[in-house]
mmCIF file of C-alpha atoms and ligand atoms in Angstrom:
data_model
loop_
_atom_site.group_PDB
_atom_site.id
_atom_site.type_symbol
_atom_site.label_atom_id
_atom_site.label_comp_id
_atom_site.label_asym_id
_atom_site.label_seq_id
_atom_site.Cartn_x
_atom_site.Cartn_y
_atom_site.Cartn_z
ATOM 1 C CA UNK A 273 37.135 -232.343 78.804
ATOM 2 C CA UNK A 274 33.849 -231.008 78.708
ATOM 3 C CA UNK A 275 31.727 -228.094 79.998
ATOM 4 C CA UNK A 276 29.224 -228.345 83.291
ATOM 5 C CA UNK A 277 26.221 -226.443 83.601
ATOM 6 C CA UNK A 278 26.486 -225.315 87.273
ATOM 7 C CA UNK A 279 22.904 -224.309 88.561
ATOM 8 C CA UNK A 280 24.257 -221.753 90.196
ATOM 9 C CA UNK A 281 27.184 -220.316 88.070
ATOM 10 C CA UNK A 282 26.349 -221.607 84.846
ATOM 11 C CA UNK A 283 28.175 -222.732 81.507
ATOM 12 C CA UNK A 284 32.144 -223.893 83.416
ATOM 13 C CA UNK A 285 34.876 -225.976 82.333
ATOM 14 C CA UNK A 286 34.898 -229.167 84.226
ATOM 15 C CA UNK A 287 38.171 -228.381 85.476
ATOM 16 C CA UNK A 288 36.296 -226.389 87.671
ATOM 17 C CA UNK A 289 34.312 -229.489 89.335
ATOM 18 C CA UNK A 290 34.819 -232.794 90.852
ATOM 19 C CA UNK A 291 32.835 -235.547 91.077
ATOM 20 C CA UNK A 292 30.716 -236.659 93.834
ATOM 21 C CA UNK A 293 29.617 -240.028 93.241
ATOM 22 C CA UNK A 294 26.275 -241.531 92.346
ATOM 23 C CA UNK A 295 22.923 -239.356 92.306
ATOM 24 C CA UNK A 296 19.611 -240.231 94.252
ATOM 25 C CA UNK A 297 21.254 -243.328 96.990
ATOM 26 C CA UNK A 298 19.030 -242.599 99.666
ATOM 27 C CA UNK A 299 20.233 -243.450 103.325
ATOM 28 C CA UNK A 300 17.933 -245.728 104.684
ATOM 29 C CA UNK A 301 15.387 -244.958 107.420
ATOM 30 C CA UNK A 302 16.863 -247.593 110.224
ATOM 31 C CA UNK A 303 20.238 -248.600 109.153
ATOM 32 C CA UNK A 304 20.164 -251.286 112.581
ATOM 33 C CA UNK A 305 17.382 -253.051 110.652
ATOM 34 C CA UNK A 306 19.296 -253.809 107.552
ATOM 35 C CA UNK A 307 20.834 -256.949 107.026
ATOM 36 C CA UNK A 308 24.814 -256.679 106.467
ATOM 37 C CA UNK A 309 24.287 -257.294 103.407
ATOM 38 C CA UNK A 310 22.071 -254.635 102.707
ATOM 39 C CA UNK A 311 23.954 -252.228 104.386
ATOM 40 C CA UNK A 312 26.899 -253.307 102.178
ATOM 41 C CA UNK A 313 25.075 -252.499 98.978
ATOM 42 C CA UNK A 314 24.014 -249.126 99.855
ATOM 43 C CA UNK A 315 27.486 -248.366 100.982
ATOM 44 C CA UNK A 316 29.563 -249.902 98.184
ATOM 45 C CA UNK A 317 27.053 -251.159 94.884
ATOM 46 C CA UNK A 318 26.976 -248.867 92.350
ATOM 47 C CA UNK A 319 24.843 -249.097 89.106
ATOM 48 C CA UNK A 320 27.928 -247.769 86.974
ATOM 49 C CA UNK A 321 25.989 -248.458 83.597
ATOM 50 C CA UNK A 322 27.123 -247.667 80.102
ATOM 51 C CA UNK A 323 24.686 -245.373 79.556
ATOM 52 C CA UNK A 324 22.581 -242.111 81.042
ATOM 53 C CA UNK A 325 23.634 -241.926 84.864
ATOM 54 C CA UNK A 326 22.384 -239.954 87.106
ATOM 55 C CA UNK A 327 25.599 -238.313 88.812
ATOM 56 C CA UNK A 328 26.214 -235.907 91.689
ATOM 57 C CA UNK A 329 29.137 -233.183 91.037
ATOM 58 C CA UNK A 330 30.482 -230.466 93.082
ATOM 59 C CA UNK A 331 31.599 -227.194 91.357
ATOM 60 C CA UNK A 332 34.197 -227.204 94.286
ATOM 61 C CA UNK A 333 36.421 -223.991 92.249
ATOM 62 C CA UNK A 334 33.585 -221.598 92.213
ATOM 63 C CA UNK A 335 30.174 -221.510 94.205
ATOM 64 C CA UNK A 336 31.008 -224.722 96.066
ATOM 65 C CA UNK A 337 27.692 -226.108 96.013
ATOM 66 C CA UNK A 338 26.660 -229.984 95.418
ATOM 67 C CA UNK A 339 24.186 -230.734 92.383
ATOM 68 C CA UNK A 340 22.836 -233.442 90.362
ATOM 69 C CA UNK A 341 23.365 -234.372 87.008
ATOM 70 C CA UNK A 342 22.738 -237.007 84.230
ATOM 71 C CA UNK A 343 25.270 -237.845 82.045
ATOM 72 C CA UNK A 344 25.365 -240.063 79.165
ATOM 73 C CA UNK A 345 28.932 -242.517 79.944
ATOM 74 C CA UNK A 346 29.335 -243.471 76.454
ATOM 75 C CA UNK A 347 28.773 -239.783 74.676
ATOM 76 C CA UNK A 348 29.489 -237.281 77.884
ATOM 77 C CA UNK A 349 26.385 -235.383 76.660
ATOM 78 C CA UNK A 350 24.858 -233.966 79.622
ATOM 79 C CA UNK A 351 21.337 -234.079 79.753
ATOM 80 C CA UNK A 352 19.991 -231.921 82.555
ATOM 81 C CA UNK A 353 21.692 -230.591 85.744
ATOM 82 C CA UNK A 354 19.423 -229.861 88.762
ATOM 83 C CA UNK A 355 20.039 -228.293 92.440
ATOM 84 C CA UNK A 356 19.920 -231.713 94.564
ATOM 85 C CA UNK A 357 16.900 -233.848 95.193
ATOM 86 C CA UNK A 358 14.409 -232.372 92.441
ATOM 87 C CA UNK A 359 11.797 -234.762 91.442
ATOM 88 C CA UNK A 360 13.194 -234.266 87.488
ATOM 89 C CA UNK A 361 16.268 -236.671 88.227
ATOM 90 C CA UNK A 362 13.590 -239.284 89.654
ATOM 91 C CA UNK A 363 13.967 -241.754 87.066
ATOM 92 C CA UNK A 364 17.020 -241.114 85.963
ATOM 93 C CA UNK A 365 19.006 -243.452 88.056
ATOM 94 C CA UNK A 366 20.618 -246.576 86.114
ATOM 95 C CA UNK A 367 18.580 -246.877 83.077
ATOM 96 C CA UNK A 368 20.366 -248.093 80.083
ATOM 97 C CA UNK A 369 20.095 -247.365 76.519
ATOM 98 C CA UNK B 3 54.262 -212.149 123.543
ATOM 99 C CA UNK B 4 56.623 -210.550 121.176
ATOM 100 C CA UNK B 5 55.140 -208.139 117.917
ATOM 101 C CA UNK B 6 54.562 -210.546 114.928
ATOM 102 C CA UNK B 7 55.762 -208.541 111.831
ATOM 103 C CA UNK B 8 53.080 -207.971 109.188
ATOM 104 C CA UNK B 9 55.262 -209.089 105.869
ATOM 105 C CA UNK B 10 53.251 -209.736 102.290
ATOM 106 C CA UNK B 11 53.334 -212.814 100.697
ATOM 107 C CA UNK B 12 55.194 -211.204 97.762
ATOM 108 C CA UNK B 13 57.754 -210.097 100.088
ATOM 109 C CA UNK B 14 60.659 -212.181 97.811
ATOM 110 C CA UNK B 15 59.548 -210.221 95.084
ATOM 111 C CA UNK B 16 61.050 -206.601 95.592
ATOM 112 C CA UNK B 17 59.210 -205.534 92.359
ATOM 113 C CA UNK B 18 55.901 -205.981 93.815
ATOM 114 C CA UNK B 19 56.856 -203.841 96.553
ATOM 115 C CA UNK B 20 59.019 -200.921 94.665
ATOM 116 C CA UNK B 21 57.235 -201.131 91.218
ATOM 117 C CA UNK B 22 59.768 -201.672 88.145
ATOM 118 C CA UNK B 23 59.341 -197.954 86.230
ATOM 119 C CA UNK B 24 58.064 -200.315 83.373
ATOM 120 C CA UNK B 25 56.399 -198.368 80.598
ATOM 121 C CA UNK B 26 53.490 -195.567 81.012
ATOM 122 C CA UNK B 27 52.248 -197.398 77.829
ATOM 123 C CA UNK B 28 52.571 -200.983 79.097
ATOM 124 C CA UNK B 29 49.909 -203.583 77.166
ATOM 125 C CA UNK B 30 49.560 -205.113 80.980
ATOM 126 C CA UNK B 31 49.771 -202.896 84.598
ATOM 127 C CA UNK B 32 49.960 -205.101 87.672
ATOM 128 C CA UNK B 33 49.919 -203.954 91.601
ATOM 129 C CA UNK B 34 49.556 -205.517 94.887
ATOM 130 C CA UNK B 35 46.754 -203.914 96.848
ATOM 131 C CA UNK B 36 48.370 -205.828 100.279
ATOM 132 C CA UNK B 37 46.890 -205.777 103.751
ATOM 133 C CA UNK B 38 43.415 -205.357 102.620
ATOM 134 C CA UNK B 39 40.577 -206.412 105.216
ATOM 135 C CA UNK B 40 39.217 -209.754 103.700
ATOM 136 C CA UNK B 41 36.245 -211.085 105.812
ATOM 137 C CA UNK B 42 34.083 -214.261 105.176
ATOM 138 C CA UNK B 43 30.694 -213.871 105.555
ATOM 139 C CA UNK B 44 28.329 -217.034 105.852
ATOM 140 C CA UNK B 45 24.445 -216.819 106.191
ATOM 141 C CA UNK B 46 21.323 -217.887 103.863
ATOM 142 C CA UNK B 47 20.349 -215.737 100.807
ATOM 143 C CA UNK B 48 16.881 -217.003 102.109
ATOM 144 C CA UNK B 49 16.661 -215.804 105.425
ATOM 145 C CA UNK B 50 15.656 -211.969 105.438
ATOM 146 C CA UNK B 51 16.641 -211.642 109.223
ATOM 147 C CA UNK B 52 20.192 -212.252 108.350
ATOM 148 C CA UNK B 53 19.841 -210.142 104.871
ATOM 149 C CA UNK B 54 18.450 -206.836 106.887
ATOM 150 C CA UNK B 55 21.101 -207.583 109.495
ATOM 151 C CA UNK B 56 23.679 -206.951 106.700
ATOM 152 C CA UNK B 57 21.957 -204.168 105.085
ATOM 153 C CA UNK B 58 21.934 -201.979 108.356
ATOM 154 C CA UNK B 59 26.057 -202.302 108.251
ATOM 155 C CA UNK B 60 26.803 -201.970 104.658
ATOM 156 C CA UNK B 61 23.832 -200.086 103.563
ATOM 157 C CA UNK B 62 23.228 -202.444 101.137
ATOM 158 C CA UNK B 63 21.968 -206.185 100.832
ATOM 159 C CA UNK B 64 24.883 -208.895 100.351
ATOM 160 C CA UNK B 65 24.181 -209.569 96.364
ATOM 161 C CA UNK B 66 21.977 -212.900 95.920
ATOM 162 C CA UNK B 67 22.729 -213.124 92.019
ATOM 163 C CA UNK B 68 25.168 -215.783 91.411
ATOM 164 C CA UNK B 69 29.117 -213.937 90.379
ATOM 165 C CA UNK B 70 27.966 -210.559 91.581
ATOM 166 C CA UNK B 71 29.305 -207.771 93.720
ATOM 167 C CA UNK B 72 27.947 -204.997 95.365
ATOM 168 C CA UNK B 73 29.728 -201.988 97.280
ATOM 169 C CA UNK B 74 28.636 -200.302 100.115
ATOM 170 C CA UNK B 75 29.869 -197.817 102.888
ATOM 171 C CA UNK B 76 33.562 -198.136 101.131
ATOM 172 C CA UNK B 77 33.599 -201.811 100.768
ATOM 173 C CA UNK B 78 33.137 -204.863 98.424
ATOM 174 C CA UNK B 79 30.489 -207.777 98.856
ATOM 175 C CA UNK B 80 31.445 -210.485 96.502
ATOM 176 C CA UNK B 81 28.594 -213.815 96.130
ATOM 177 C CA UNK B 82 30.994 -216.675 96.396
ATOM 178 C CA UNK B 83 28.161 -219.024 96.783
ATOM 179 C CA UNK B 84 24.809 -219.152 97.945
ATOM 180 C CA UNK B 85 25.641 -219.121 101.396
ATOM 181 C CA UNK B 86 28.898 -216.777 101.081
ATOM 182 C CA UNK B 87 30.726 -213.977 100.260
ATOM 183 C CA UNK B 88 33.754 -212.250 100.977
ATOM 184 C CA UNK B 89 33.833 -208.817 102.226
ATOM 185 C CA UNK B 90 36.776 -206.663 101.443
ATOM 186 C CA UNK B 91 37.645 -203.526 103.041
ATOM 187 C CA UNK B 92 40.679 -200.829 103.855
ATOM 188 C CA UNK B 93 43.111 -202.128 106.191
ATOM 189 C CA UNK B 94 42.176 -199.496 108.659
ATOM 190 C CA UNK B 95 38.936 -200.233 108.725
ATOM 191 C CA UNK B 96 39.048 -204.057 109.058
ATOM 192 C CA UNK B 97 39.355 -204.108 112.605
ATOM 193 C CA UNK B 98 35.683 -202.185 113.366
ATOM 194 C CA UNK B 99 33.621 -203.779 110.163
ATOM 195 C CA UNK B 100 34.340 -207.255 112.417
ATOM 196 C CA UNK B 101 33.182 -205.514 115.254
ATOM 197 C CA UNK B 102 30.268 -203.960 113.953
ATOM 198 C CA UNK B 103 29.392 -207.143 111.632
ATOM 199 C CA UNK B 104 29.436 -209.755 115.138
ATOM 200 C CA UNK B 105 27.061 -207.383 116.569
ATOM 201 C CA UNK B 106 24.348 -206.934 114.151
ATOM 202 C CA UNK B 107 24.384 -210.384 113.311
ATOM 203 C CA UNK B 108 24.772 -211.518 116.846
ATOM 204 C CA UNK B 109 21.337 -212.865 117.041
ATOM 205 C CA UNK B 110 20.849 -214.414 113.304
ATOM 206 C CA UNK B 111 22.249 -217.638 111.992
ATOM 207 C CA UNK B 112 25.476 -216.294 110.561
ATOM 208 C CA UNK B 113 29.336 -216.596 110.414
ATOM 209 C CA UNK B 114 31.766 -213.894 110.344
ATOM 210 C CA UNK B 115 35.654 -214.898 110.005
ATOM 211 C CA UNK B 116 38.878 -212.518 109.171
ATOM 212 C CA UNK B 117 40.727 -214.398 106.764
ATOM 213 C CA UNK B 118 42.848 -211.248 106.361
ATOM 214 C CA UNK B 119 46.276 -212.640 106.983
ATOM 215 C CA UNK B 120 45.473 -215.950 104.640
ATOM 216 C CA UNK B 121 45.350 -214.150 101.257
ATOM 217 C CA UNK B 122 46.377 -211.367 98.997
ATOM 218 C CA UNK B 123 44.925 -209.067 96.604
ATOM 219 C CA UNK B 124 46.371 -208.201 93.193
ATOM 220 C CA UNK B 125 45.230 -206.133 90.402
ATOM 221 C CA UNK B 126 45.813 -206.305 86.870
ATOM 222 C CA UNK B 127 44.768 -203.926 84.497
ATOM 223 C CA UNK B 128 45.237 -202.725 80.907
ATOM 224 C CA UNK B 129 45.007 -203.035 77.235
ATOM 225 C CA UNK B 130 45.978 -206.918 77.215
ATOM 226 C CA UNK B 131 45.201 -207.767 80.659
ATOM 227 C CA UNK B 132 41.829 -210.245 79.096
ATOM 228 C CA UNK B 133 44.822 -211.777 77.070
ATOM 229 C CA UNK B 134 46.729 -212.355 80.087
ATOM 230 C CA UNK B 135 43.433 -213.995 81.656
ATOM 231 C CA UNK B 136 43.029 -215.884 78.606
ATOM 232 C CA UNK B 137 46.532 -217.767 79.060
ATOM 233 C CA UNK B 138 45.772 -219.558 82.641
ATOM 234 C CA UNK B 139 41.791 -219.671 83.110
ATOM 235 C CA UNK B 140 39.228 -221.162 81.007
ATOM 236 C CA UNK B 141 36.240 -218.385 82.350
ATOM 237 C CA UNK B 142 34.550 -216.684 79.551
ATOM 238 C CA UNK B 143 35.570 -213.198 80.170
ATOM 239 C CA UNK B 144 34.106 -211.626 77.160
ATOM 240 C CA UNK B 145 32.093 -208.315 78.335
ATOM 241 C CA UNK B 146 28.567 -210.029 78.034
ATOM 242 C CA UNK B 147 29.402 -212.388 80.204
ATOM 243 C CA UNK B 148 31.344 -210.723 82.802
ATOM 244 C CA UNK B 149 30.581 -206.990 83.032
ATOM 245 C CA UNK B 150 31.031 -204.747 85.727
ATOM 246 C CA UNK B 151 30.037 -206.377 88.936
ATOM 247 C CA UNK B 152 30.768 -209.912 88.103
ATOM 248 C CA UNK B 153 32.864 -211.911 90.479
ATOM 249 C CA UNK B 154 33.771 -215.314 90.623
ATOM 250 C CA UNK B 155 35.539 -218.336 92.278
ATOM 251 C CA UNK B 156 37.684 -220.397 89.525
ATOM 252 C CA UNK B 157 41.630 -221.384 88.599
ATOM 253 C CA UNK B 158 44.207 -219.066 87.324
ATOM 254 C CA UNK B 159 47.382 -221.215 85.511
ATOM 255 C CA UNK B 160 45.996 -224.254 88.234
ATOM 256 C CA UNK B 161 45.711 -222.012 91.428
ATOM 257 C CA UNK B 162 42.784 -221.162 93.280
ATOM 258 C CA UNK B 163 41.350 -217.421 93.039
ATOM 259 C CA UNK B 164 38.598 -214.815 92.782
ATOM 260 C CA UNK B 165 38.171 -212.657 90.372
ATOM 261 C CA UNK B 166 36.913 -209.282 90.247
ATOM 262 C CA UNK B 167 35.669 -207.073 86.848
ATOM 263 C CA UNK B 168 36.516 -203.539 88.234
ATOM 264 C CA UNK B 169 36.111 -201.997 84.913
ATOM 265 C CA UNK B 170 34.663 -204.543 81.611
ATOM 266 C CA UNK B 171 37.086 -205.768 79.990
ATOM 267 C CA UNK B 172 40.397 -204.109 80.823
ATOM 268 C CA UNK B 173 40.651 -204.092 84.667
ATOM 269 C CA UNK B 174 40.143 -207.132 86.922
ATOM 270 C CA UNK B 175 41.487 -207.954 90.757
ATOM 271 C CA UNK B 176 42.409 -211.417 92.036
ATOM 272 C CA UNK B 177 42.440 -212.221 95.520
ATOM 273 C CA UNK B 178 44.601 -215.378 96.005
ATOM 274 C CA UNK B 179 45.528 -217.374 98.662
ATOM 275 C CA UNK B 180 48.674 -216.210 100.759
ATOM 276 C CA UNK B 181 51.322 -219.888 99.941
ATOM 277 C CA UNK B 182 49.690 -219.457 96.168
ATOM 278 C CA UNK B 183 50.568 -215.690 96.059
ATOM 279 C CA UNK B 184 54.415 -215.680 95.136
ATOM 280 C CA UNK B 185 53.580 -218.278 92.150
ATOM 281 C CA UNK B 186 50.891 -216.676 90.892
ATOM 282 C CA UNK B 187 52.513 -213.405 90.610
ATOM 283 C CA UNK B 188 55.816 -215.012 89.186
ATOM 284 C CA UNK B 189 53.024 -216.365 86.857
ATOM 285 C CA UNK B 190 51.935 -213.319 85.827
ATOM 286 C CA UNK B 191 54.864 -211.589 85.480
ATOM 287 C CA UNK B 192 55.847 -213.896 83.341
ATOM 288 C CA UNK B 193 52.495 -214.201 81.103
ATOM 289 C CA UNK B 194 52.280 -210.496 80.696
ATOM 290 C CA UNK B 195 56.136 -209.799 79.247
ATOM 291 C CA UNK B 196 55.195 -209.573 75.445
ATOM 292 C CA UNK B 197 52.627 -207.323 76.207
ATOM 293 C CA UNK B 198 54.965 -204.518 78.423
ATOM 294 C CA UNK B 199 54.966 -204.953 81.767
ATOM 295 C CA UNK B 200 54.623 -202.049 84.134
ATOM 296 C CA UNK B 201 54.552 -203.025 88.121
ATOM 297 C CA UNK B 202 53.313 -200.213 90.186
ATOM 298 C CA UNK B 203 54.666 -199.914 93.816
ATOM 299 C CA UNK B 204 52.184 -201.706 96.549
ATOM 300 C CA UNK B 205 49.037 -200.047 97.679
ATOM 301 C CA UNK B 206 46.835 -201.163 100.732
ATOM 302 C CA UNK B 207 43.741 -199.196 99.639
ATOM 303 C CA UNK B 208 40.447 -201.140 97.993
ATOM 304 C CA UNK B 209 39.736 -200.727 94.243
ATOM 305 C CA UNK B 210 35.932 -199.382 93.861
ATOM 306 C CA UNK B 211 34.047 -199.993 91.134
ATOM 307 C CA UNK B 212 31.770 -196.770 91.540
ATOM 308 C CA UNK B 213 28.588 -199.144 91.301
ATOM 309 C CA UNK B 214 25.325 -198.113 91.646
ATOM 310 C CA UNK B 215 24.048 -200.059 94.327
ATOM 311 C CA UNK B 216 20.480 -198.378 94.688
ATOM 312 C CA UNK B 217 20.312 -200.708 90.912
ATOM 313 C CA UNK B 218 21.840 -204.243 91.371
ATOM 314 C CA UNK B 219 23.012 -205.947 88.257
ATOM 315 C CA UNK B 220 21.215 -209.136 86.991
ATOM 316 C CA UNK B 221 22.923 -212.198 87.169
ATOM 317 C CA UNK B 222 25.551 -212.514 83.898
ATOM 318 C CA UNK B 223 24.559 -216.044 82.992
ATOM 319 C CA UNK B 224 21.225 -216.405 83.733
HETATM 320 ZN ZN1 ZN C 117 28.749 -222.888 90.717
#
């Protein structure tokens, strides 16, 4: 278990939260242009690296509200939680280390 | 259409109703404050049409500080999140705060729903009732953190509920959801026995802090 830094509500248990899949997958502009397999890799591919990941989480037991995280995988340490979309988390997605 | 009876969700519990003559001294009081007014309110803590259409009903601006109440005109204004709070009033007076709350925010982007029937209210007070807290929720309830005015969404021994400091430290409310209620009282009951349990007989009248509202408090965790 570990703690979550809710923007809103700050320091909670992560009891409190669930998980909302991968951070920063953009829909694309015209999804009719994309090949099938395009479309299938922004539905279904995810980077799931060992490693810093940029997450999205839901404190879903308190304020309610979606945010963005990264996360180390292999440690849990969390290095920064933002409210959604802030230009911080912009190269966070996928790197490994 | 025949009268639908209005029956607590603790209504298998006889204790909650009659009180058990526990001790005067008890370490941990509990009491159901039942058939409270409980009213979401949705809107933007951004938009100041919707904020001044509040304040002209309650008097006072719902609170935009993250886990805070305020209290206005006899009632309670809890944040739930940045788009909601729940507004609790008398039972009496439930009926014309939704009236007077769908007109002044008739013409702003807002929601008003009586989620009266859905959920229960139940205080618990006393010299152990932060050890009683301590059992089923991992909040940190020490007095810096959550002082008088602080309010919050979490889980109490795994059920949903909102929490209210009425006075730091020793007296707190829950408001939990009406097919939780029975458990979470049985729950409590049960977690506040070494400590002397005294159940007072039901009330259906709002627990005020006495706030100040002309001075808002500042956000505990920011
Ligand atoms: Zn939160």
């Amino acid at each position: 278990m570990f703690q979550i830094d809710c923007p809103w509500c700050g320091p909670r248990d992560q009891s409190e939260f669930a998980y909302a899949g991968e951070g920063g997958i953009k829909r694309p502009e015209d999804p009719s242009a994309l090949t099938d397999a395009e479309w299938a890799d922004y539905l279904f591919m995810r980077q799931n690296p060992r490693g810093r990941h940029h997450e999205q989480w839901r404190h879903v037991h308190g304020c309610g509200q979606f945010f963005d995280v990264v996360r180390q995988t292999v440690t849990y340490r969390i290095e920064s939680v933002d409210l959604p979309g802030r230009p911080a988390l912009a190269n966070a997605s996928g790197e490994v280390r | 259409m025949s009268k639908i009876k209005l029956e607590s969700p603790l209504i298998d519990q006889p204790e909650a109703r009659t009180g058990n003559n526990g001790p005067t001294n008890a370490g941990v009081t509990l009491v159901e404050r039942s058939f409270l007014g409980h009213i979401m309110l949705r809107g933007r803590s951004d938009d100041a049409a919707f904020l001044a259409a509040c304040a002209r009903v309650f008097g006072v601006e719902p609170p935009t500080a993250p886990n805070t109440y305020a209290e206005g005109n006899g009632a309670v204004i809890g944040w739930m999140g940045p788009t909601e709070w729940l507004f609790m009033v008398d039972s009496e007076a439930r009926a014309a705060w939704l009236d007077a709350l769908r007109e002044a925010l008739a013409d702003v982007h807002a929601g008003v729903v009586d989620l009266s029937g859905g959920q229960t209210t139940i205080g618990l007070e006393g010299s152990h009732a932060l050890d009683v807290l301590a059992k089923g929720s991992t909040l940190d309830l020490h007095p810096r953190v959550a002082g008088a005015g602080f309010c919050t969404r979490s889980l109490l021994a795994k059920s949903a509920m909102f929490l209210r400091v009425i006075e730091t430290g020793h007296r707190f409310e829950i408001v939990v959801r009406r097919s939780f209620a029975d458990y979470l009282w049985q729950w409590l009951v049960d977690a506040s026995g070494e400590y002397g349990l005294r159940i007072l007989p039901a009330e259906s009248s709002l627990a005020l802090a006495g706030l100040d509202v002309a001075a808002p408090r500042a956000a505990a965790t920011a």
